[in-house]
GROMACS .gro file of C-alpha atoms in nm:
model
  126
    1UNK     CA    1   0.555   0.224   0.062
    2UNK     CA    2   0.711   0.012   0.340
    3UNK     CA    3   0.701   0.296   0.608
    4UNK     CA    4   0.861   0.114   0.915
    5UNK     CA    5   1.168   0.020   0.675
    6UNK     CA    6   1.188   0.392   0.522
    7UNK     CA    7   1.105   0.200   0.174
    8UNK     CA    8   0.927   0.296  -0.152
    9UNK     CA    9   0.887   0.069  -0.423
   10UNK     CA   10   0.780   0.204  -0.773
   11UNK     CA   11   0.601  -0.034  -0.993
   12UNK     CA   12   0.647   0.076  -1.347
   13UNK     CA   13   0.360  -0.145  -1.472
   14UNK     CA   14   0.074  -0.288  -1.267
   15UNK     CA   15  -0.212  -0.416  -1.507
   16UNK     CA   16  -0.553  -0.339  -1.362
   17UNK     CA   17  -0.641  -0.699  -1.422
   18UNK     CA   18  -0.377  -0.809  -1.149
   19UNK     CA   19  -0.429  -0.880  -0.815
   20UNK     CA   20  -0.246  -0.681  -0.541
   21UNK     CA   21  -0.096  -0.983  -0.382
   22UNK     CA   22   0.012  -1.096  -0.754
   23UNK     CA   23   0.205  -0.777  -0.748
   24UNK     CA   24   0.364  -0.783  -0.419
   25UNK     CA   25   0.491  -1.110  -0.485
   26UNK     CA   26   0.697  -0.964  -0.746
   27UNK     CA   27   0.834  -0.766  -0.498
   28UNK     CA   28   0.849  -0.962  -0.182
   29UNK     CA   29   0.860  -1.310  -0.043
   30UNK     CA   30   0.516  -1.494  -0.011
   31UNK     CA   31   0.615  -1.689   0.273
   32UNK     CA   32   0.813  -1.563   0.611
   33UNK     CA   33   1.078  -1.843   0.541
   34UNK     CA   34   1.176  -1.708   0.163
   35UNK     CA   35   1.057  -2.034  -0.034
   36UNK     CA   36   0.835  -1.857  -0.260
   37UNK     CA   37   0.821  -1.526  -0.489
   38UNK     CA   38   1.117  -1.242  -0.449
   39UNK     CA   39   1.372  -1.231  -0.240
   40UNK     CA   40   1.364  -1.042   0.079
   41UNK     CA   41   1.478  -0.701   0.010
   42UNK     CA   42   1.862  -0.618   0.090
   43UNK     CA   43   1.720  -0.341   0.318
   44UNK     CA   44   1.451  -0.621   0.492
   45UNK     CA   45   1.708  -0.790   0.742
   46UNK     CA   46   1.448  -0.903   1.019
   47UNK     CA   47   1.236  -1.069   0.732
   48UNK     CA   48   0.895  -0.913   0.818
   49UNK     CA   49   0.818  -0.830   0.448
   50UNK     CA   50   0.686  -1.115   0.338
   51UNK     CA   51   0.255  -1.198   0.191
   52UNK     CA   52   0.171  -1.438   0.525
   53UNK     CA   53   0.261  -1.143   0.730
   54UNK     CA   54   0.195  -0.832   0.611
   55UNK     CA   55  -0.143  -0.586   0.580
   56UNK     CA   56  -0.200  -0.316   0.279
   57UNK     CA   57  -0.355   0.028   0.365
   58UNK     CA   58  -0.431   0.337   0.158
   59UNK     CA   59  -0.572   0.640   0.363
   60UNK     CA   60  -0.870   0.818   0.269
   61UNK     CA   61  -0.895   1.216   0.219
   62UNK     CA   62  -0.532   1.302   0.188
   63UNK     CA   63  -0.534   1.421  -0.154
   64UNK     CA   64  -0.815   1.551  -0.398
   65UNK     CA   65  -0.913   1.406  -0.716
   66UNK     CA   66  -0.775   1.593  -1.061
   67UNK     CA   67  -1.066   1.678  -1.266
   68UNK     CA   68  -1.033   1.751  -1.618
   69UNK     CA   69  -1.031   2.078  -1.773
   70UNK     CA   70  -1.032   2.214  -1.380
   71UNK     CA   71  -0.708   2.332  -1.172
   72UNK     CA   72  -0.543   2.119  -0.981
   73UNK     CA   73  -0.623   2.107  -0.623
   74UNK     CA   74  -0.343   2.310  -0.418
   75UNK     CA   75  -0.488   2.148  -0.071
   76UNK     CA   76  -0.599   1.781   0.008
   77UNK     CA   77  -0.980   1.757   0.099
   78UNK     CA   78  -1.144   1.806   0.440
   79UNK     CA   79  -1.294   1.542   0.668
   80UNK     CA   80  -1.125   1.266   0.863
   81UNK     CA   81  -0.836   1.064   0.721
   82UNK     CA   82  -0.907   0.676   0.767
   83UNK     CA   83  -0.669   0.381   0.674
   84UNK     CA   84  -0.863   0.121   0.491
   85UNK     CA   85  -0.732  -0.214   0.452
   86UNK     CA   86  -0.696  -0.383   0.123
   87UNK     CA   87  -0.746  -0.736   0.068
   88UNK     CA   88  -0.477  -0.867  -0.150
   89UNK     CA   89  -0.715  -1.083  -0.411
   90UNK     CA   90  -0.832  -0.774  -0.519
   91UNK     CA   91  -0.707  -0.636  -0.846
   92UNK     CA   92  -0.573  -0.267  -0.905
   93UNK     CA   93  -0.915  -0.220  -1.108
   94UNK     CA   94  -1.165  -0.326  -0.836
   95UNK     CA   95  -0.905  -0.120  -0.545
   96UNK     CA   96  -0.926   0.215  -0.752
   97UNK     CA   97  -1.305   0.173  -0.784
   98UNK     CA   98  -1.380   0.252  -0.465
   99UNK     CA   99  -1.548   0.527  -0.374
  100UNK     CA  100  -1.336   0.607  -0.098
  101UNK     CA  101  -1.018   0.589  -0.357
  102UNK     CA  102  -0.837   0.862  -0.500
  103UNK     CA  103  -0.546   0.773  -0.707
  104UNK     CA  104  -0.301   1.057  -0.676
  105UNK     CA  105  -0.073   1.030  -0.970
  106UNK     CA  106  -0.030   0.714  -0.979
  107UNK     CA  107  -0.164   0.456  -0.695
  108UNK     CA  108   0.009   0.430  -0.372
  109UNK     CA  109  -0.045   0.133  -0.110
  110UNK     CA  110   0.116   0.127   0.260
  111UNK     CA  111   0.279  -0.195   0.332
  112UNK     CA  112   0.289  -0.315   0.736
  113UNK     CA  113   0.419  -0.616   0.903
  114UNK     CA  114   0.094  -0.709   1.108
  115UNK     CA  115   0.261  -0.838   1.404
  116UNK     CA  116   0.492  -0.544   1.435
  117UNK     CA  117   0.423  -0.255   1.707
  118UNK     CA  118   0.474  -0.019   1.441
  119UNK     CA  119   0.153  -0.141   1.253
  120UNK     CA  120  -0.051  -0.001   1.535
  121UNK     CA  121   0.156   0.302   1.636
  122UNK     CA  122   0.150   0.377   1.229
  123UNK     CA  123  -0.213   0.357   1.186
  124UNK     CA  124  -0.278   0.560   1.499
  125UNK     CA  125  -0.057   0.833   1.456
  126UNK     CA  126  -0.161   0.964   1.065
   0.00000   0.00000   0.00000
């Protein structure tokens, strides 16, 4: 999710073995001038999507796990919701091993420009 852009990407097939910045750079630029990996997005006009400048976040305790054989939770979990960043040499399989990970459906990562305002006001605010 690209939340200061109103963007969602859906990645169809993300081997666990792959790192997160592997992925990304099917899907963005590496590099703020364009040289390397995708193309900015159409909907990216102030180039600020690119790997050199952005931070991925997941947040903690906003959904519950799906156990099998159990209902599905109808309300996320209690206790405090924390952003935690993700360092992008680390593959899908090592992310969703943590213990503070809980893949809804399918995995979902928040992607912010660090040297935007928004990153802050983001984090803050949810």
């Amino acid at each position: 999710l690209y939340p200061e852009h109103n963007q969602t990407d859906l990645v169809e097939d993300f081997p666990e073995n792959v790192t997160l910045g592997e992925q990304l750079a099917s899907l963005i630029p590496i590099d703020k001038e364009g040289t390397a990996g995708a193309p900015f997005p159409s909907w990216d006009e102030r180039h600020l999507c690119s790997l050199d400048q952005v931070a991925v976040y997941y947040q903690t305790n906003w959904t519950s796990p799906v156990i099998p054989g159990r209902p599905n939770p109808t309300t996320p979990p209690a206790g405090r919701k924390d952003w935690i960043r993700v360092p992008l040499d680390k593959t899908l399989l090592e992310i969703q091993a943590s213990r503070t990970y809980v893949t809804p459906k399918f995995p979902v990562f928040y992607v912010l420009n660090r040297a935007s305002p928004f990153h802050d006001v983001f984090l803050n605010s949810s």
